[in-house]
Coordinates of C-alpha atoms in Angstrom, one line a residue:
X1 CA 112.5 100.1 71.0
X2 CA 115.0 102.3 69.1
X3 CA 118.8 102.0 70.6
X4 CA 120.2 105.7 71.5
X5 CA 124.0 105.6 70.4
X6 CA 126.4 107.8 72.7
X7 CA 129.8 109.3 72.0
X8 CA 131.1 112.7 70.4
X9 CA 130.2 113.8 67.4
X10 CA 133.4 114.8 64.0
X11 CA 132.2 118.6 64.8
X12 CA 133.2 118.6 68.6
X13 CA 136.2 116.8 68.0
X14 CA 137.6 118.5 65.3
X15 CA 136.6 121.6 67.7
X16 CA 138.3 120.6 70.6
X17 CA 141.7 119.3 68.2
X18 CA 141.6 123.3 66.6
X19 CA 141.2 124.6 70.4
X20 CA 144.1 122.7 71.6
X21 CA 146.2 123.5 68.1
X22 CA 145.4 126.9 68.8
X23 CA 146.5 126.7 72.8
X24 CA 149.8 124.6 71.8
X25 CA 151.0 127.8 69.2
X26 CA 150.6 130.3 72.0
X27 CA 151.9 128.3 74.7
X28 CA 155.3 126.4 72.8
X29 CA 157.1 129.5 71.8
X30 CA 157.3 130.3 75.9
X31 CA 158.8 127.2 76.5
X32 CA 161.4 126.5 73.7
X33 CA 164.2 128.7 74.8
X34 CA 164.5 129.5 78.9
X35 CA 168.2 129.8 78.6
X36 CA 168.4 133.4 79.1
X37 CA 165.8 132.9 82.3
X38 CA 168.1 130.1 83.5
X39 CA 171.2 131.8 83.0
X40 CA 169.7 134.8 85.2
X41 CA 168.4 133.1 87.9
X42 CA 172.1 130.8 88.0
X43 CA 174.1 133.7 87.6
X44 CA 171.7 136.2 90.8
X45 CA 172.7 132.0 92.3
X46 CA 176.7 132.8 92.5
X47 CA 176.5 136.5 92.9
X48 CA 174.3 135.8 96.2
X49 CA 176.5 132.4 96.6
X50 CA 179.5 135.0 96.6
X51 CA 178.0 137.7 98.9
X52 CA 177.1 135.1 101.4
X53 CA 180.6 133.6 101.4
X54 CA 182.0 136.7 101.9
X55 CA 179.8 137.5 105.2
X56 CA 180.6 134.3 107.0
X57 CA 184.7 134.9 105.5
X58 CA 184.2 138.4 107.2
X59 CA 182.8 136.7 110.0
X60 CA 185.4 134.2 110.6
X61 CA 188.0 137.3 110.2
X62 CA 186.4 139.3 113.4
X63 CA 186.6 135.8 115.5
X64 CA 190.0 135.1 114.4
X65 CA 192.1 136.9 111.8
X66 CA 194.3 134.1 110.9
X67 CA 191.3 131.7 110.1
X68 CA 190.0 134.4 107.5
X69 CA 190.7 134.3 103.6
X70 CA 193.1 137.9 103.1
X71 CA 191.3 140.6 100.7
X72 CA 192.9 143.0 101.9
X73 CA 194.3 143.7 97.6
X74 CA 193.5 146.4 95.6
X75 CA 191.1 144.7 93.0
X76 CA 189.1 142.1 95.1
X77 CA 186.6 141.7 92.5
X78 CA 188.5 138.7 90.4
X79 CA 187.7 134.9 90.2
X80 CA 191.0 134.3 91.8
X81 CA 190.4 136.6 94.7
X82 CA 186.9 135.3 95.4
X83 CA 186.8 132.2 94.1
X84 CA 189.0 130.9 97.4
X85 CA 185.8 132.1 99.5
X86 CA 183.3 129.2 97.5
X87 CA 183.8 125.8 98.0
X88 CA 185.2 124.5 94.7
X89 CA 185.9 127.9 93.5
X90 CA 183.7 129.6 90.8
X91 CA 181.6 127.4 89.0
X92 CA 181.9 126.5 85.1
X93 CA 179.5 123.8 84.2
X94 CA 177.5 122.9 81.3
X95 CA 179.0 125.3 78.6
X96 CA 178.0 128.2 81.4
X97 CA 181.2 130.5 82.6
X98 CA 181.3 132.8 84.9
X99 CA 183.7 136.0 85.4
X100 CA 183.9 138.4 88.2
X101 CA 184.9 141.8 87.6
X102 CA 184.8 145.6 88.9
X103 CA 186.9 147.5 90.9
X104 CA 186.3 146.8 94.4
X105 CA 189.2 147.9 96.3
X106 CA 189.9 146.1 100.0
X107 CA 193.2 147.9 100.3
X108 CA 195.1 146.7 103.4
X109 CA 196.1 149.8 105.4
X110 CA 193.9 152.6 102.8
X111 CA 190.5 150.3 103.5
X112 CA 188.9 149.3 106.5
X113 CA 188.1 146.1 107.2
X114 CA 184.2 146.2 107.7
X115 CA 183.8 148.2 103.7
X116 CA 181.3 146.6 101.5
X117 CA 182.1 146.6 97.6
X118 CA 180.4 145.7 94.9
X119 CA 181.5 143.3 92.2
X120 CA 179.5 142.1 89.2
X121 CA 179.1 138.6 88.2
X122 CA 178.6 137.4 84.1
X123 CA 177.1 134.2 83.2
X124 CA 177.7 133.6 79.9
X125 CA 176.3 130.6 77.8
X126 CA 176.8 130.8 74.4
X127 CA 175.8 134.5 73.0
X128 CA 173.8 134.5 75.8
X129 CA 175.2 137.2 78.8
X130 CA 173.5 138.1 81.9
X131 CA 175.0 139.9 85.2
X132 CA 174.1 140.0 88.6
X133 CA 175.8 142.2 91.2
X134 CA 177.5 140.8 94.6
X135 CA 178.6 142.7 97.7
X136 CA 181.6 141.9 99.2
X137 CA 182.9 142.8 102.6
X138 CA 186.6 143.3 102.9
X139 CA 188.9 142.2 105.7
X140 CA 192.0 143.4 107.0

């Protein structure tokens, strides 16, 4: 009776080790840097993070005026101005800062309370810069 051996033979392994060389060379370089993807999706993070914060602060402002942060300034659009709206203030963690800038002006007196402005957000991490854009609703 002749005994049938079973297993793989050198050619389909060395196949299937080229195939899988070849899969890894395409795939790796995707994978190796994501800090510009991660720095754009955490920086859209505080810009929405900053929008919503100023909605309920807006909100809080109709129900009681003296419950409100003021933004009633002429440049609202600063980490100092906004910052008070976010719990902990703007974020700066893991080399990543963030800076808020434009000229969104919530003028007491020249601006109604109610006006929405716009204020861009930069993450920065590195040499790496993104920006994202946040609305901001002034109060009285």
């Amino acid at each position: 009776m002749k005994s049938m051996q079973k297993g793989f033979t050198l050619i389909e392994l060395i196949v299937v080790i080229i195939i899988l060389g070849i899969l890894a060379a395409v795939a790796l370089p995707k994978f190796i840097d994501l800090t510009a993807e991660a720095l754009d999706a955490s920086t859209q993070g505080v810009s929405g993070a900053i929008s919503s914060a100023s909605a309920i602060n807006y909100g809080a402002f109709q129900a009681n005026p003296l419950k409100a942060i003021a933004m009633g300034v002429a440049n609202v659009c600063t980490n100092g101005v906004l910052g008070g709206t976010l719990t902990g203030g703007i974020p700066s963690t893991g080399g990543t800062t963030y800076t808020v800038s434009g000229t969104g002006n919530c003028t007491t007196g020249t601006i109604a309370a109610g006006t929405v402005v716009s204020c861009t957000v930069t993450g920065t991490k590195g040499s790496t810069v993104k920006s994202s854009t946040a609305s901001v609703i002034c109060t009285g």
